[in-house]
Short mmCIF file of C-alpha atoms (C1' of nucleotides) in Angstrom, two decimals:
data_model
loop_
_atom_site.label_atom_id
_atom_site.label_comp_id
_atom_site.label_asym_id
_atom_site.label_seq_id
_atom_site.Cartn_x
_atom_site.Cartn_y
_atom_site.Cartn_z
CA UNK A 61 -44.10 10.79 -18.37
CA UNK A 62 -42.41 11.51 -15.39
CA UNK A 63 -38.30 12.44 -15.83
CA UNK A 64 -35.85 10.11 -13.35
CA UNK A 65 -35.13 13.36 -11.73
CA UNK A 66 -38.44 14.03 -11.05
CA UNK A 67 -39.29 13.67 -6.98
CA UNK A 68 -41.27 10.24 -6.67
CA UNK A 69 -41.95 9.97 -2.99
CA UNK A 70 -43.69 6.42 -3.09
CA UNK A 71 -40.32 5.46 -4.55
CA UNK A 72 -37.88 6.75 -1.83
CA UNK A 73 -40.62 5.53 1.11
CA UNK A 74 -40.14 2.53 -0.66
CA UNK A 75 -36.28 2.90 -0.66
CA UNK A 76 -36.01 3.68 2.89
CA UNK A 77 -37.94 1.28 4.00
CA UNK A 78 -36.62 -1.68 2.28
CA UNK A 79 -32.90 -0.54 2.85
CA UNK A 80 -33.44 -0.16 7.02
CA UNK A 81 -35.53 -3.68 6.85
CA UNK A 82 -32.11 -4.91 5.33
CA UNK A 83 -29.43 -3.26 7.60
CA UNK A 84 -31.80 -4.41 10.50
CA UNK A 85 -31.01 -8.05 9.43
CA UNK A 86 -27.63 -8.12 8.14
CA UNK A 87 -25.34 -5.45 10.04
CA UNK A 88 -22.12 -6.72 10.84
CA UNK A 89 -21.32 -7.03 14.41
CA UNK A 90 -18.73 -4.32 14.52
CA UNK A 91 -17.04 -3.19 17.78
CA UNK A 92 -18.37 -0.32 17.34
CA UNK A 93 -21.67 -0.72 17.28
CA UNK A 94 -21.68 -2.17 20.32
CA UNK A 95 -24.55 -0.69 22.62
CA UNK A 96 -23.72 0.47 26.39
CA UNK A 97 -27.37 0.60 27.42
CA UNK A 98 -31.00 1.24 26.10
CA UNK A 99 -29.84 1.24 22.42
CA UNK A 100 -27.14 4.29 23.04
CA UNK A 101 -24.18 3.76 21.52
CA UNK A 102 -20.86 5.72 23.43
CA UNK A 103 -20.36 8.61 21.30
CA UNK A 104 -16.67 8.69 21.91
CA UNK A 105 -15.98 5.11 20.77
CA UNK A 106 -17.81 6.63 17.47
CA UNK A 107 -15.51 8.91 17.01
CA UNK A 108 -12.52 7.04 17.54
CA UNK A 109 -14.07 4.51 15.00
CA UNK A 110 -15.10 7.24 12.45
CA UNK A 111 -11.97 8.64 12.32
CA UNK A 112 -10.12 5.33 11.82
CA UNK A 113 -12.39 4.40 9.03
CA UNK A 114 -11.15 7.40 6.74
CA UNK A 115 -10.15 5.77 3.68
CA UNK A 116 -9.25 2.46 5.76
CA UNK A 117 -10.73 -0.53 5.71
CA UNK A 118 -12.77 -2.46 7.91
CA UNK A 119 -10.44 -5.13 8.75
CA UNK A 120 -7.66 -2.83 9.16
CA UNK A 121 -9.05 -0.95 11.96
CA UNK A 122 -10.30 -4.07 13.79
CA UNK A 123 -6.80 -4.91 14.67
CA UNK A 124 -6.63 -1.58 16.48
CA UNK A 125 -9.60 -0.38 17.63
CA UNK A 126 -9.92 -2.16 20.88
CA UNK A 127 -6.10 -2.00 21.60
CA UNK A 128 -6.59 1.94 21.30
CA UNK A 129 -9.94 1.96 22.97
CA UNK A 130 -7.84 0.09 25.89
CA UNK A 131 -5.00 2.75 25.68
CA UNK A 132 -7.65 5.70 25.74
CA UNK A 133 -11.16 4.25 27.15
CA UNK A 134 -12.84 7.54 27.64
CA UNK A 135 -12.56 11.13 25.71
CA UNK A 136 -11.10 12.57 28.79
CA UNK A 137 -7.93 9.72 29.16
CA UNK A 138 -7.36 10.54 25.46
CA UNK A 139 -7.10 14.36 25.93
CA UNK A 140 -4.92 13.81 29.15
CA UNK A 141 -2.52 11.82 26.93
CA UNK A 142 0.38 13.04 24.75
CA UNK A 143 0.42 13.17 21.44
CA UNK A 144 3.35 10.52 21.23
CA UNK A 145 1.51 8.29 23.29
CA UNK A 146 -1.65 8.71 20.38
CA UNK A 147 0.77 8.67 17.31
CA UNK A 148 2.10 5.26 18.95
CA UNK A 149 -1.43 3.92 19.02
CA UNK A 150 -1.89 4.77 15.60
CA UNK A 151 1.40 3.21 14.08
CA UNK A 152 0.51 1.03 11.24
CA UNK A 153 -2.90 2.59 10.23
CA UNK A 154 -1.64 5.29 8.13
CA UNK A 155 -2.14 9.19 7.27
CA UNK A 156 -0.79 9.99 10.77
CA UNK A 157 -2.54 13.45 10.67
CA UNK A 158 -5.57 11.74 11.67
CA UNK A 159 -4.10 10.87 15.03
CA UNK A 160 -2.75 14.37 15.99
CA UNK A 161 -6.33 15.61 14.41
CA UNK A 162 -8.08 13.45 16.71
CA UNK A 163 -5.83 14.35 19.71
CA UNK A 164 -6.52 18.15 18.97
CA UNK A 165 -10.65 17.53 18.30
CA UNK A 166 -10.61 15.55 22.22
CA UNK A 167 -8.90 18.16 23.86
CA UNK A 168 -10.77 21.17 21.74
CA UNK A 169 -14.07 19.48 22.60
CA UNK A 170 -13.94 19.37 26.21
CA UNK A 171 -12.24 22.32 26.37
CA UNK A 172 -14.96 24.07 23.97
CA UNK A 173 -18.15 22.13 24.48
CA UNK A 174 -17.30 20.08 27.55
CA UNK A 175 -17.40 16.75 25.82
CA UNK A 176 -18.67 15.80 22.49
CA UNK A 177 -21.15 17.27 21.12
CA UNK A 178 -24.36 16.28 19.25
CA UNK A 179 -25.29 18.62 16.26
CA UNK A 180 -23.48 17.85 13.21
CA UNK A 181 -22.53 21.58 12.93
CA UNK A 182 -20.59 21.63 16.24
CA UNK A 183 -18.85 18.40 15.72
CA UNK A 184 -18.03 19.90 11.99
CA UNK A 185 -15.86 22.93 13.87
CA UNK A 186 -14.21 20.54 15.53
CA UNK A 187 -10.09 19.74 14.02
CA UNK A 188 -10.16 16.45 11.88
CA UNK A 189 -13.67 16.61 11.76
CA UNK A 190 -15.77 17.07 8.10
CA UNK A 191 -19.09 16.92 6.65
CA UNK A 192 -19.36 13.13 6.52
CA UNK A 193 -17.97 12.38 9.96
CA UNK A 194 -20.20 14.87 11.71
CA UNK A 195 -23.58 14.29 9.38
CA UNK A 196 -22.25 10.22 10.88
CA UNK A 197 -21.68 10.73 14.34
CA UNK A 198 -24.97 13.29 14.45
CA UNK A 199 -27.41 10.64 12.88
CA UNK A 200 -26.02 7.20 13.90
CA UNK A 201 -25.47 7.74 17.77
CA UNK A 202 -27.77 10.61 18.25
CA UNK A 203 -30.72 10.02 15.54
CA UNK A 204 -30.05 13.60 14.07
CA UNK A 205 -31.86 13.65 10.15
CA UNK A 206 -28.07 14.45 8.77
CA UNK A 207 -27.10 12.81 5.71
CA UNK A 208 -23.85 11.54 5.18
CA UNK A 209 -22.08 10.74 1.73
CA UNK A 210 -18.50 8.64 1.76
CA UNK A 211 -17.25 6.47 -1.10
CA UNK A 212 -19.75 3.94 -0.54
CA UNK A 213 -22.70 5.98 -0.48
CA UNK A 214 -21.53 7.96 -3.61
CA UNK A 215 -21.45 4.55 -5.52
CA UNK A 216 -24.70 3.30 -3.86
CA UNK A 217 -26.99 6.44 -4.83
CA UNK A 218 -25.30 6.62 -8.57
CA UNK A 219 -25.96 2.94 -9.19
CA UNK A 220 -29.14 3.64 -7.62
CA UNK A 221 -30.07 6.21 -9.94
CA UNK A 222 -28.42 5.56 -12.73
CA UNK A 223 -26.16 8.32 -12.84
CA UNK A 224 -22.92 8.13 -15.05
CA UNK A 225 -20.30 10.01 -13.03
CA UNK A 226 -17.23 9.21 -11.58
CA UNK A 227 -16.66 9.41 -7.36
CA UNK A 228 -15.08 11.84 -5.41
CA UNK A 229 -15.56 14.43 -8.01
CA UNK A 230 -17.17 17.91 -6.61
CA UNK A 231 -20.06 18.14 -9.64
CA UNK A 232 -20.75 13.92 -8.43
CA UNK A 233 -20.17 15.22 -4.68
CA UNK A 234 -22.98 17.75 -4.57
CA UNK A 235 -25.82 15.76 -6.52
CA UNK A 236 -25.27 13.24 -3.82
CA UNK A 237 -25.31 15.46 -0.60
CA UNK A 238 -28.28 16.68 -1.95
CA UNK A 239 -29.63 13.09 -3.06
CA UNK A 240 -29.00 11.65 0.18
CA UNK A 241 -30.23 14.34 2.46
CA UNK A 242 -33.59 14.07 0.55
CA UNK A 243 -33.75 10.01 1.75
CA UNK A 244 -32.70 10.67 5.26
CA UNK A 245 -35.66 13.29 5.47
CA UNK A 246 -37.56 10.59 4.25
CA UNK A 247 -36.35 8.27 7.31
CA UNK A 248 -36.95 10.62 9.45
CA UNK A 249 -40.36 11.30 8.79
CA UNK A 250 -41.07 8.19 8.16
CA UNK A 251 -44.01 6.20 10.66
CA UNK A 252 -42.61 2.97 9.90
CA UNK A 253 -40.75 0.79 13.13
CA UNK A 254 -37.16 0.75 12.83
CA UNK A 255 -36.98 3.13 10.03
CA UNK A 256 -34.92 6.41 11.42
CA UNK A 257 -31.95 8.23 10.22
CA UNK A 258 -29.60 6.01 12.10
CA UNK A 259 -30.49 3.00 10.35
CA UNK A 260 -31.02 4.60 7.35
CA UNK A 261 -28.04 6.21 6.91
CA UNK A 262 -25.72 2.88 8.48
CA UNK A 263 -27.67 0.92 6.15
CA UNK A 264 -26.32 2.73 3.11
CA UNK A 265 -22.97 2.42 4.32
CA UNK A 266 -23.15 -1.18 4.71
CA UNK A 267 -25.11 -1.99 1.59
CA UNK A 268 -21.91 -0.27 -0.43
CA UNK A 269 -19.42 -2.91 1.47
CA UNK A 270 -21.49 -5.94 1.31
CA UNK A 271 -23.71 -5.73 -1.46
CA UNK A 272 -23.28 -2.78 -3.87
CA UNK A 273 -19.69 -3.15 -4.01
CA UNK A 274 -16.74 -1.74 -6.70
CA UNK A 275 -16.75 -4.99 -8.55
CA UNK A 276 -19.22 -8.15 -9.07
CA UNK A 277 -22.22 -5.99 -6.91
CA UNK A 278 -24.25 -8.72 -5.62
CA UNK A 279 -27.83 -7.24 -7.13
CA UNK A 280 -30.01 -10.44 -6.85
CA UNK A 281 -29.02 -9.96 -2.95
CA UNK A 282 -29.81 -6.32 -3.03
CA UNK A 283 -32.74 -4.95 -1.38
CA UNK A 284 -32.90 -2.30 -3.73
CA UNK A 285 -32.61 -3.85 -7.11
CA UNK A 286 -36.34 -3.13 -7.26
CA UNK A 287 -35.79 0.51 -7.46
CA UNK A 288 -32.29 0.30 -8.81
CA UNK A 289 -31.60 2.31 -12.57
CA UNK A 290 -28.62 1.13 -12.99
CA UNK A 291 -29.65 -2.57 -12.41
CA UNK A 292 -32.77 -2.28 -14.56
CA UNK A 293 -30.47 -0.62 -17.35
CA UNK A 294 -28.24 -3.63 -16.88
CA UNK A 295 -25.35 -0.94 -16.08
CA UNK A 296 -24.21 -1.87 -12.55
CA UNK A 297 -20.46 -2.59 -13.96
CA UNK A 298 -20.10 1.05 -15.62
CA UNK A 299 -21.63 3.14 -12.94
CA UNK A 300 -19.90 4.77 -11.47
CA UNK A 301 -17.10 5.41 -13.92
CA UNK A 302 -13.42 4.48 -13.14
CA UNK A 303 -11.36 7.44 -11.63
CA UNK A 304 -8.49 9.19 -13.45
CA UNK A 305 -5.75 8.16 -11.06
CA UNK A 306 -2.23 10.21 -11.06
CA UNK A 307 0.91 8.41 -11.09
CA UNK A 308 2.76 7.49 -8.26
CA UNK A 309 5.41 10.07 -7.17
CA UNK A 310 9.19 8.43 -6.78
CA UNK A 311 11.15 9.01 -3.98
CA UNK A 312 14.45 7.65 -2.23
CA UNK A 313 15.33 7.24 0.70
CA UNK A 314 18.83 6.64 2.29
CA UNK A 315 18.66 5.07 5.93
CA UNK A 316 21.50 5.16 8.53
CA UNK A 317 21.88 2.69 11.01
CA UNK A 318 24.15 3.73 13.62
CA UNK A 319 24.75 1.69 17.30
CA UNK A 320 26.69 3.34 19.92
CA UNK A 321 28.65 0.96 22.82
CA UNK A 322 25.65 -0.27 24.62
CA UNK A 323 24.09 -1.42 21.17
CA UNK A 324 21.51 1.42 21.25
CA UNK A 325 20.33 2.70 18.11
CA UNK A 326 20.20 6.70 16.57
CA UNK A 327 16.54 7.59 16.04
CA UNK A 328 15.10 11.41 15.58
CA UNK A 329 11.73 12.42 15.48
CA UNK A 330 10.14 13.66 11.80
CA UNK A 331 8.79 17.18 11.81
CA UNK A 332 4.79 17.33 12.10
CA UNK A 333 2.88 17.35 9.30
CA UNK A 334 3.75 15.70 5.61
CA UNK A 335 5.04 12.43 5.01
CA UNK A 336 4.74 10.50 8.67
CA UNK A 337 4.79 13.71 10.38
CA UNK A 338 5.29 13.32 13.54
CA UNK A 339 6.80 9.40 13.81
CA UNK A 340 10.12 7.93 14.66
CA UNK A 341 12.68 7.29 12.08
CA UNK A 342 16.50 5.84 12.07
CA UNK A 343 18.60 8.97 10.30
CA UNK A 344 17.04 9.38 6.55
CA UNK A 345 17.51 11.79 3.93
CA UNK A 346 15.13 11.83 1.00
CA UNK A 347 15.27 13.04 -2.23
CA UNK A 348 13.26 13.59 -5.77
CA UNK A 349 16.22 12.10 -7.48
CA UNK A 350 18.54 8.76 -6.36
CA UNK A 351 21.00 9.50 -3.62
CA UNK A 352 24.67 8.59 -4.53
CA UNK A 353 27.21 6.94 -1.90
CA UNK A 354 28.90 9.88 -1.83
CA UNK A 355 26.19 12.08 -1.59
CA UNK A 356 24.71 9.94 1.44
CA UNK A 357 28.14 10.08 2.97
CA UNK A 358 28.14 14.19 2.70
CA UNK A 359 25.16 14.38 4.25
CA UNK A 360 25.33 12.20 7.51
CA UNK A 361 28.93 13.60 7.63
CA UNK A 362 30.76 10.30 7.80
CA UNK A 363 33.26 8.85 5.43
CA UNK A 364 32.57 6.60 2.51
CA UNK A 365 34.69 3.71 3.36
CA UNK A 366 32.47 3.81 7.01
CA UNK A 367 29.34 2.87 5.12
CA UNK A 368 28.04 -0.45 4.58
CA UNK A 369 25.40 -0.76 2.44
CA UNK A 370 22.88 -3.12 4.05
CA UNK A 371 19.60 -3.77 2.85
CA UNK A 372 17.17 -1.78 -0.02
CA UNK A 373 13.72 -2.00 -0.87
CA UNK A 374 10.94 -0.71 -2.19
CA UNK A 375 8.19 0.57 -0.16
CA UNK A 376 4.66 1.39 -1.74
CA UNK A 377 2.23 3.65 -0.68
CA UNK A 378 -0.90 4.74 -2.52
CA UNK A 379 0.36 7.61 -3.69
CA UNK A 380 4.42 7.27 -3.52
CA UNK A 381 6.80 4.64 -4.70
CA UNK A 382 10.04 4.65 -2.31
CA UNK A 383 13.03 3.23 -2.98
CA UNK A 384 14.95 2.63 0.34
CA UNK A 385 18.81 2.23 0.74
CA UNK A 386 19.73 1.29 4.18
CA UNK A 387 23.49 1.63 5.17
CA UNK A 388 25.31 0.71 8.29
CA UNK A 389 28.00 3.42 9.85
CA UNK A 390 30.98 1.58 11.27
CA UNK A 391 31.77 5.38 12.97
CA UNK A 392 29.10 7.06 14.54
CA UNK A 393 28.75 10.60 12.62
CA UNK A 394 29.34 14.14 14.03
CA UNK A 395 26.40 16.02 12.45
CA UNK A 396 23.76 13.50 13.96
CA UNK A 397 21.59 14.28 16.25
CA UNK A 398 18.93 12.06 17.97
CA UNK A 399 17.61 9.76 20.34
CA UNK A 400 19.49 6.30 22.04
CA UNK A 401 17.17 4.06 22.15
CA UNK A 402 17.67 0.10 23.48
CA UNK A 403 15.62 -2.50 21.32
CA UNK A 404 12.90 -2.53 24.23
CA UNK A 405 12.26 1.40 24.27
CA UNK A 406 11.03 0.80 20.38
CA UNK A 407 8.01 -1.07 20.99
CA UNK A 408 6.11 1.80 22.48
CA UNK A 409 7.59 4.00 19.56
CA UNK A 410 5.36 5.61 16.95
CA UNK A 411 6.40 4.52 13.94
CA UNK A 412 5.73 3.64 10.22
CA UNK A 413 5.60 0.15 8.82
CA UNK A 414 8.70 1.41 6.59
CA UNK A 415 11.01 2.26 9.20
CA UNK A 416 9.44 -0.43 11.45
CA UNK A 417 11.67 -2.35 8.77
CA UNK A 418 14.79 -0.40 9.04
CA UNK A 419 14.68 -0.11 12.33
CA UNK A 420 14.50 -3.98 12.98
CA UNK A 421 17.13 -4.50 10.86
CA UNK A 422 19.24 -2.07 12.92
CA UNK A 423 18.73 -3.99 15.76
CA UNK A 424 19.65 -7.30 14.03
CA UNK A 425 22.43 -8.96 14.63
"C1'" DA B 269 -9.87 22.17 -8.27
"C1'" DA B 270 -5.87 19.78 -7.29
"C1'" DA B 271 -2.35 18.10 -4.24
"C1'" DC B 272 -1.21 15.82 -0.18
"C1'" DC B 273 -1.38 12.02 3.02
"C1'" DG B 274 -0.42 5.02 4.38
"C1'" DG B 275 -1.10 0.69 4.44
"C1'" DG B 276 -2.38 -3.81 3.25
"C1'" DG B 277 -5.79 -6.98 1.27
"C1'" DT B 278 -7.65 -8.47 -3.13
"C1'" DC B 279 -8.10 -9.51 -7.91
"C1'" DG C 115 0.51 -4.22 -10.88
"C1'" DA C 116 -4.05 -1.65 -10.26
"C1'" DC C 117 -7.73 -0.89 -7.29
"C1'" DC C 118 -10.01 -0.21 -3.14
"C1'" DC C 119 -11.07 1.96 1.34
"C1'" DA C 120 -16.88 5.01 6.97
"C1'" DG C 121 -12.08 11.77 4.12
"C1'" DG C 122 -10.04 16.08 5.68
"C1'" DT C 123 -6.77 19.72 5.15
"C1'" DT C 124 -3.90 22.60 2.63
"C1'" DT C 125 -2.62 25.19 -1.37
#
DNA sequence: AAACCGGGGTC
DNA sequence: GACCCAGGTTT
């Protein structure tokens, strides 16, 4: 009696095989994927699409993909750029490192390699660039037999195989590099038509977001079920098991809006790196603990009676819970330093959707 | 190994 | 509100 660890290579053939028939036929028509010519897909546009897809969904980077890929429509244009201009591009999509990461990786890759290049261990060395997005980039656009493991894929080959373990933990991590290099060696060697790393490994990916999702999996459309544990075992609700999450971290914020003659407003730039490193921001001080009038006064150096409390709100991220005060200063302050900027000079600004807020409101009225 | 880093859709 | 997402870097 053979132990559900045990190698069964009829099984995986069978697993591959079925999975790539799938993806063949239902594969979202994703921007992309879009092919240039003779089935080659632009590894650039990869990239930029890889990168945007870190822990953001689908429909999130549509809205930006081609207004980026407009901005920046070859590798070289985006390594030309500055890193404003990039930032700027990315406003809205969140963990802003990414963008400077992806500025750096252009410019390090033609400087370095003289464009992108194709093994998974040279696009790995490149900045912004780990296991999963090089194993991706390797074996979608260039065929390579890399695997690739993301969220999806973690869930996909757990349910699969009826493993009780929770994602994104290092122990669950490894079984599934390993798991899922196995199948795309299988691919790979595989003598069946349109059955190749590429497809294999896309196919995965796009079986966790249409069929083998978080909740309500939809296994009677699965092309798997066949070979699935966890659906045999009746277990596809309890695999994987639900992450320990940490609570969110409180902070406040305390906004200055500040317009000089000609009704431009006070904006600085936030140091790179942590919270929106590198984006715009009306004058803000931030704190573990609530900020006091008088405290927010002190700090932006103008008088009590000079600020007019405005607006406040509370902004959520994933991992932070911000309470925002935003004040008005009827007397510009002393200790501020910044940038003028007219209502028009904003919309090319990289910013965050939170000050996006304050910063409208500045202009308003 | 744990902390850090955004945003918005969905239930 | 909690959960999710084509993760990588830093500590």
């Amino acid at each position: 009696m053979p132990t559900s660890d045990e190698a069964n290579p009829r099984r995986d053939s069978a697993i591959v095989r079925s999975l790539c028939a799938w993806f063949r036929a239902n594969a979202r028509d994703l921007p992309w994927r879009r092919v240039t010519k003779a089935g080659t897909r632009d590894p650039y546009r990869s990239l930029v699409s890889e990168i945007m897809l870190q822990q953001t969904q689908v429909s999130r980077v549509l809205e930006k993909f081609e207004p980026f890929l407009e901005a920046f429509p070859t590798l070289e244009a985006l390594a030309d750029a500055d890193e404003d201009e990039v930032l700027a591009m990315w406003s809205g999509l969140g963990y802003y490192r990414r963008a400077r990461s992806l500025h750096a990786c252009v410019r390090q890759a033609r400087d370095v390699f003289g464009g992108l290049p194709e093994s998974a261990a040279d696009l790995e060395s490149l900045k912004g660039i780990g296991r999963y997005t090089a194993g991706a980039i390797a074996s979608i656009v260039h065929n390579h037999a890399e695997p690739i493991v993301d969220g999806n894929v973690e869930r996909v080959l757990l349910r699969l195989e009826g493993k009780p373990m929770r994602v994104g933990e290092t122990q669950t991590k490894n079984w599934c590099w390993e798991r899922a290099e196995e199948l795309v060696n299988k691919a790979k060697s595989s003598k069946s038509a349109g059955v190749d790393p590429a497809t294999f490994n896309e196919g995965l990916m796009e079986l966790g977001a249409l069929v083998c999702t978080p909740k309500s999996p939809s296994c009677e459309a699965c092309p798997l079920h066949g070979s699935c544990a966890a659906y045999r075992e009746s277990a596809q609700d309890s695999i994987p098991l639900p992450k320990t999450r940490k609570a969110k971290k409180p902070l406040y914020m305390a906004c200055l809006i500040v317009r000089d003659a000609k009704s431009r407003l006070l904006i600085s730039q936030r140091p790179k790196g942590g919270l929106w490193g590198g984006l715009w921001e009306v004058p803000t001080i931030e704190s573990d603990a609530k900020l006091p009038k008088s405290a927010v006064a002190e700090r932006f150096g103008v008088a009590t009676t000079a600020l007019i409390r405005e607006d406040s709100f509370v902004h959520e991220t994933t991992h932070r819970s911000v309470a925002v005060v935003v004040y008005r200063s009827t007397a510009p302050g002393v200790k501020l330093t910044g940038t003028w900027v007219y209502r028009a000079d904003t919309d090319d600004l990289a910013t965050g959707s939170l000050q996006d807020r304050v910063i409208r409101a500045g202009f308003a009225e």
